[in-house]
């Protein structure tokens, strides 16, 4: 790993993730992961809020194979701003096994959008997490959403649970499929049947274009890391939240590793353990197949669905 002035306290990804006990279904998609740099080739954005360690496409593809995934969805991370070159390069190098989610401004041209589509991009991400990005006006985001709808692209939204009431009217106006990162970041110290997470579930009930990534137990958990590979119930406090969503909306859920796990404090997860977490939130083979194969194919590889 080569790093340039990474953020103090930065944790690098797990060097030797375990082989998962869970056998992933054939064709499984890791639908949320990132590439960072390498900075020498793809410099980080001047406006970034953190400087990560390089985490390039070769490491990502090696992890894909090690864990038993067939494909990746590479989501543009805020440290690269609207410069999508690292993500596009990875998609192009994947031989059709990676699709991308870009970040664009209103100045993006139609030609650039078409070129991104040809490289494998199928969505844009709107990031509302204040520690990661400066605010973009909603009318600008709506304009982008309407333009990409013509390409059949969806919108990925990343926000924190406390901001959902304020964002609700904006989400309701989006003409696209809307994919929510990490279940809208619930506070898992509250009950999964409580009003906070209830509001998020209501969003999904009232808007059948809203999908959800039941990802990032390592980010949401407050009980700390699982003890050992093979522990039967890793990230137990997140399970009731993710399981509720999977069981209520089996056709509208996705899952991803979130490798290389930006901005984690405290511990770096073993990606093999994260895969084993899936068995707790999608306990049947049928649910696992929907979560890991059928749903991501519908959104990212509809030609294969
Ligand atoms: C994630 C989480 C984070 C970062 C980003 O775009 C990003 O920089 O996504 C985070 O720090 O919560 O979704 O991987």
Coordinates of C-alpha atoms in Angstrom, one line a residue, residues 86-210:
X86 CA -10.5 6.1 -10.8
X87 CA -13.9 4.6 -10.7
X88 CA -14.3 4.6 -14.5
X89 CA -10.9 3.1 -15.0
X90 CA -11.8 0.3 -12.6
X91 CA -15.1 -0.4 -14.4
X92 CA -13.4 -0.5 -17.8
X93 CA -10.6 -2.8 -16.5
X94 CA -13.1 -5.2 -15.0
X95 CA -14.1 -6.9 -18.3
X96 CA -17.8 -6.1 -17.7
X97 CA -17.7 -7.3 -14.1
X98 CA -18.0 -3.9 -12.5
X99 CA -20.6 -1.2 -12.9
X100 CA -20.3 2.3 -11.4
X101 CA -22.1 5.1 -9.5
X102 CA -20.7 8.5 -10.3
X103 CA -20.7 11.9 -8.7
X104 CA -21.5 14.8 -11.2
X105 CA -22.2 18.5 -11.1
X106 CA -24.7 20.3 -13.2
X107 CA -21.9 21.2 -15.6
X108 CA -21.5 17.6 -16.7
X109 CA -22.1 17.4 -20.5
X110 CA -24.4 15.0 -22.3
X111 CA -21.4 13.6 -24.0
X112 CA -19.7 12.9 -20.7
X113 CA -22.8 11.2 -19.4
X114 CA -22.9 9.0 -22.5
X115 CA -19.2 8.1 -22.1
X116 CA -19.8 7.2 -18.5
X117 CA -22.7 5.0 -19.5
X118 CA -20.5 3.2 -22.0
X119 CA -17.9 2.6 -19.3
X120 CA -20.6 1.0 -17.0
X121 CA -22.1 3.8 -14.9
X122 CA -25.7 3.3 -14.1
X123 CA -26.3 5.9 -11.3
X124 CA -25.2 9.0 -9.6
X125 CA -24.7 9.5 -5.8
X126 CA -26.1 12.4 -3.9
X127 CA -24.2 12.7 -0.6
X128 CA -25.8 14.6 2.3
X129 CA -23.4 13.6 5.0
X130 CA -22.1 16.9 6.3
X131 CA -18.8 15.6 7.5
X132 CA -18.1 14.3 4.0
X133 CA -19.3 17.0 1.6
X134 CA -20.4 20.6 1.3
X135 CA -24.0 21.1 0.6
X136 CA -25.3 21.1 -3.1
X137 CA -28.6 23.0 -3.6
X138 CA -31.5 20.7 -4.2
X139 CA -32.6 22.4 -7.4
X140 CA -29.2 21.5 -8.9
X141 CA -29.5 17.9 -7.7
X142 CA -33.0 17.7 -9.1
X143 CA -31.8 18.9 -12.5
X144 CA -29.1 16.2 -12.5
X145 CA -31.7 13.6 -11.5
X146 CA -34.0 14.5 -14.4
X147 CA -31.2 14.4 -16.9
X148 CA -29.9 11.0 -15.8
X149 CA -33.4 9.6 -15.8
X150 CA -33.2 9.8 -19.6
X151 CA -30.4 7.3 -19.5
X152 CA -32.3 5.0 -17.2
X153 CA -29.9 5.7 -14.3
X154 CA -30.9 5.7 -10.6
X155 CA -29.9 8.0 -7.7
X156 CA -28.0 6.7 -4.7
X157 CA -28.5 8.8 -1.5
X158 CA -26.3 8.8 1.5
X159 CA -27.6 10.6 4.6
X160 CA -27.9 10.3 8.4
X161 CA -31.1 9.4 10.0
X162 CA -31.6 12.7 11.8
X163 CA -31.8 14.4 8.4
X164 CA -34.5 12.2 6.9
X165 CA -37.5 14.5 7.8
X166 CA -35.8 17.5 6.1
X167 CA -34.8 15.4 3.0
X168 CA -38.2 13.6 2.6
X169 CA -39.8 16.2 0.3
X170 CA -36.8 16.2 -1.9
X171 CA -36.6 12.4 -2.1
X172 CA -40.3 12.4 -3.0
X173 CA -39.7 14.6 -6.0
X174 CA -37.0 12.3 -7.5
X175 CA -38.2 10.7 -10.7
X176 CA -35.6 7.9 -10.5
X177 CA -35.2 4.7 -8.6
X178 CA -33.6 5.9 -5.3
X179 CA -31.2 3.7 -3.5
X180 CA -30.5 4.5 0.2
X181 CA -27.0 3.8 1.5
X182 CA -26.7 1.8 4.7
X183 CA -30.4 1.9 5.7
X184 CA -30.3 5.6 6.2
X185 CA -27.8 5.2 9.0
X186 CA -30.2 4.4 11.9
X187 CA -29.1 4.8 15.5
X188 CA -29.1 1.1 16.5
X189 CA -29.3 2.0 20.2
X190 CA -32.9 2.8 19.5
X191 CA -35.4 -0.1 18.9
X192 CA -35.8 -1.3 15.4
X193 CA -39.5 -1.0 15.9
X194 CA -39.2 2.5 17.2
X195 CA -40.3 5.8 15.5
X196 CA -36.8 6.7 14.2
X197 CA -36.4 3.6 12.0
X198 CA -40.2 3.5 11.5
X199 CA -39.9 6.8 9.5
X200 CA -37.4 5.2 7.2
X201 CA -39.6 2.1 6.7
X202 CA -42.5 4.5 6.0
X203 CA -40.4 6.1 3.3
X204 CA -40.0 2.7 1.6
X205 CA -43.6 1.8 2.1
X206 CA -44.9 5.1 0.6
X207 CA -42.4 5.2 -2.3
X208 CA -42.0 2.0 -4.2
X209 CA -39.1 3.5 -6.2
X210 CA -37.0 3.6 -3.0

